[in-house]
Coordinates of C-alpha atoms in Angstrom, one line a residue:
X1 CA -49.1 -3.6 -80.7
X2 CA -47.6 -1.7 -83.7
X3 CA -50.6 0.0 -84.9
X4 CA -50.7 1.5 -88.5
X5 CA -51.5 4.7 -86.9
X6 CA -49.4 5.3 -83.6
X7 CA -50.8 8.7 -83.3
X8 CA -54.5 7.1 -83.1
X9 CA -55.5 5.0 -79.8
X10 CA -58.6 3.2 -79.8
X11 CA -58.8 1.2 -76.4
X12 CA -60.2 2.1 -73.4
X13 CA -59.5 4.8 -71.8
X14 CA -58.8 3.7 -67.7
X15 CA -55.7 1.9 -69.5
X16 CA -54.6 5.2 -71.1
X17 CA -55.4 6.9 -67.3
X18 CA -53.5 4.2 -65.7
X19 CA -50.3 4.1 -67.9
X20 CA -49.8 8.4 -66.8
X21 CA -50.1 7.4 -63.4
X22 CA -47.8 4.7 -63.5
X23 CA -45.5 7.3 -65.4
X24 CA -45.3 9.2 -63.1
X25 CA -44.9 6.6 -60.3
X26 CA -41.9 5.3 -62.9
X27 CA -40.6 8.9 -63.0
X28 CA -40.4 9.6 -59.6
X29 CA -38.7 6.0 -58.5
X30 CA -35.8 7.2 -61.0
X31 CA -35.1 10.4 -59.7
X32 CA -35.0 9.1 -55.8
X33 CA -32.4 6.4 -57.2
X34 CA -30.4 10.0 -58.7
X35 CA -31.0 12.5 -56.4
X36 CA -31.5 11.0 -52.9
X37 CA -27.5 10.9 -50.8
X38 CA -28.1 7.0 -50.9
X39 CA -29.5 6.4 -54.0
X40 CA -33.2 5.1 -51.5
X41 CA -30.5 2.0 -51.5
X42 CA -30.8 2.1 -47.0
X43 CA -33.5 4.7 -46.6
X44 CA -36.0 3.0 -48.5
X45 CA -35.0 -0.3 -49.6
X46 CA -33.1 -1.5 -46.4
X47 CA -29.8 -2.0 -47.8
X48 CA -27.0 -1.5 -45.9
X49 CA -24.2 0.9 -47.7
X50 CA -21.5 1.0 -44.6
X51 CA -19.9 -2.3 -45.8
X52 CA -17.2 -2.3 -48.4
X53 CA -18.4 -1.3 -51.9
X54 CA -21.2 0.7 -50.4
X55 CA -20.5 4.0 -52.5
X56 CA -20.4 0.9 -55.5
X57 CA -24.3 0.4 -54.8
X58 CA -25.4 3.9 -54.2
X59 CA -23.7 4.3 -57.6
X60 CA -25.4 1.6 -59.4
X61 CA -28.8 3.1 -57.9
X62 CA -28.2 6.0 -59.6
X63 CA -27.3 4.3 -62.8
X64 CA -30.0 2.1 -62.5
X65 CA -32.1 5.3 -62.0
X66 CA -31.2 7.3 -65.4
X67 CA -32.4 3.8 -67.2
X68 CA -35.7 4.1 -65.1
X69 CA -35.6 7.6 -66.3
X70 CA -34.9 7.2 -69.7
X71 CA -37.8 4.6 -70.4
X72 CA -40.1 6.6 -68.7
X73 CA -39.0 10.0 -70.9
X74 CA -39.4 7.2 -74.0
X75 CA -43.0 6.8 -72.2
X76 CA -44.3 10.2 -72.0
X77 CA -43.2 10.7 -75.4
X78 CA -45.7 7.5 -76.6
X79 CA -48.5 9.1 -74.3
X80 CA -48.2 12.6 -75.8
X81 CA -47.4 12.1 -79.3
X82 CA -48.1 8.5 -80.1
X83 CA -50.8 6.7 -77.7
X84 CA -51.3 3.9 -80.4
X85 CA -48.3 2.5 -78.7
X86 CA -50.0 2.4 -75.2
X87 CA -50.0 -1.5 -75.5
X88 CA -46.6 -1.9 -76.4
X89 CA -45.7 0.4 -73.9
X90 CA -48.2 -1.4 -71.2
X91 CA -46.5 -4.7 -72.5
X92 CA -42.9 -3.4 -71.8
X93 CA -44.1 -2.3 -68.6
X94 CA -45.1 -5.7 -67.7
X95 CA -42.1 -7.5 -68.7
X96 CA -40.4 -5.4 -66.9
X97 CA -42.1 -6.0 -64.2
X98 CA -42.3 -10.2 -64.5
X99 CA -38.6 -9.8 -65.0
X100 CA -37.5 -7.9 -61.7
X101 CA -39.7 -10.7 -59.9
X102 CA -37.5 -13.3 -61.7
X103 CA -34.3 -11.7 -60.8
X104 CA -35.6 -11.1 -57.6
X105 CA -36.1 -14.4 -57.2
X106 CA -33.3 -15.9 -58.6
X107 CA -31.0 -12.9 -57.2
X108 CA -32.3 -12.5 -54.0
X109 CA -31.8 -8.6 -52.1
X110 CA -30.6 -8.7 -48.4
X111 CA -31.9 -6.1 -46.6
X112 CA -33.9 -5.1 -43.6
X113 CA -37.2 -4.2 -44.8
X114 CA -38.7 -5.5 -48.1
X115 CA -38.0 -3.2 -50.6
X116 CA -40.9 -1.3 -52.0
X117 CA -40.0 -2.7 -55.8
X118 CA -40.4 -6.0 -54.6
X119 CA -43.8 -6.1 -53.1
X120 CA -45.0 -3.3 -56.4
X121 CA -43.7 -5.3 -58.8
X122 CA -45.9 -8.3 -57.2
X123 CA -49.0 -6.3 -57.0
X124 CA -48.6 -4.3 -60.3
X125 CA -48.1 -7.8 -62.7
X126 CA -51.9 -8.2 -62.7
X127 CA -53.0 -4.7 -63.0
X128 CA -50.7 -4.4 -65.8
X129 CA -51.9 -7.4 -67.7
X130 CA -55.4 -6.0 -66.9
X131 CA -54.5 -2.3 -68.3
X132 CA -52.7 -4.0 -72.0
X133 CA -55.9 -6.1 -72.2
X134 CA -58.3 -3.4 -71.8
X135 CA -55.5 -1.3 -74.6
X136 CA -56.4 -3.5 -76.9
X137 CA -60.0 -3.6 -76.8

């Protein structure tokens, strides 16, 4: 996963194709959780925001959304300039993703609908571990 030559990638190519897709699905989640009046806290995920603290969650969205942000700036940087990473960058991806399940879990979300995070991060675990294997063919 730390190649001699990160500028170099080797493995196959639907990996590469799928890690700018989900860059760009990653890119766009984090600027709905800055831009959008409610951080997609009730308009997408469900949660209500007229309770006490409500303004506190729209404003952890959007903090939560500049990390989202910032990873995937990090990843268009390892697409364009140093693909050799792709499978560390695939491998944080999945963590990432195994981890929000676990939270999830252990930290259940109240809301009215099933947030689309939860049910992604469900179906993205195996494409993910799919896309690092076929890295580092």
């Amino acid at each position: 996963m730390l190649p001699d030559d990160p500028t170099s990638y080797d493995g196959a190519a639907v990996a590469l194709w799928f890690a700018v897709g989900f860059t760009a699905l990653m890119t766009g989640r984090s600027l709905i959780h800055i831009f959008r009046h409610d951080g997609g806290a009730q308009s997408i995920a469900g949660i209500d925001i007229e309770v006490d603290g409500g303004q506190n969650l729209i404003a952890i969205f959007a903090q939560w959304g500049l990390v989202q942000l910032l990873l995937a700036a990090l990843a268009w940087i390892v697409l364009a300039r140093y693909p050799g990473l792709l499978p560390l960058l695939l491998a944080l991806y999945l963590v990432e993703n195994l981890g929000r399940i676990g939270i999830g879990w252990r930290k259940p979300v109240t809301s009215t609908k099933r947030p689309p995070g939860a049910i992604g991060s469900v179906l993205f675990v195996p494409i993910l571990a799919a896309a690092l294997a076929a890295s580092l063919i």
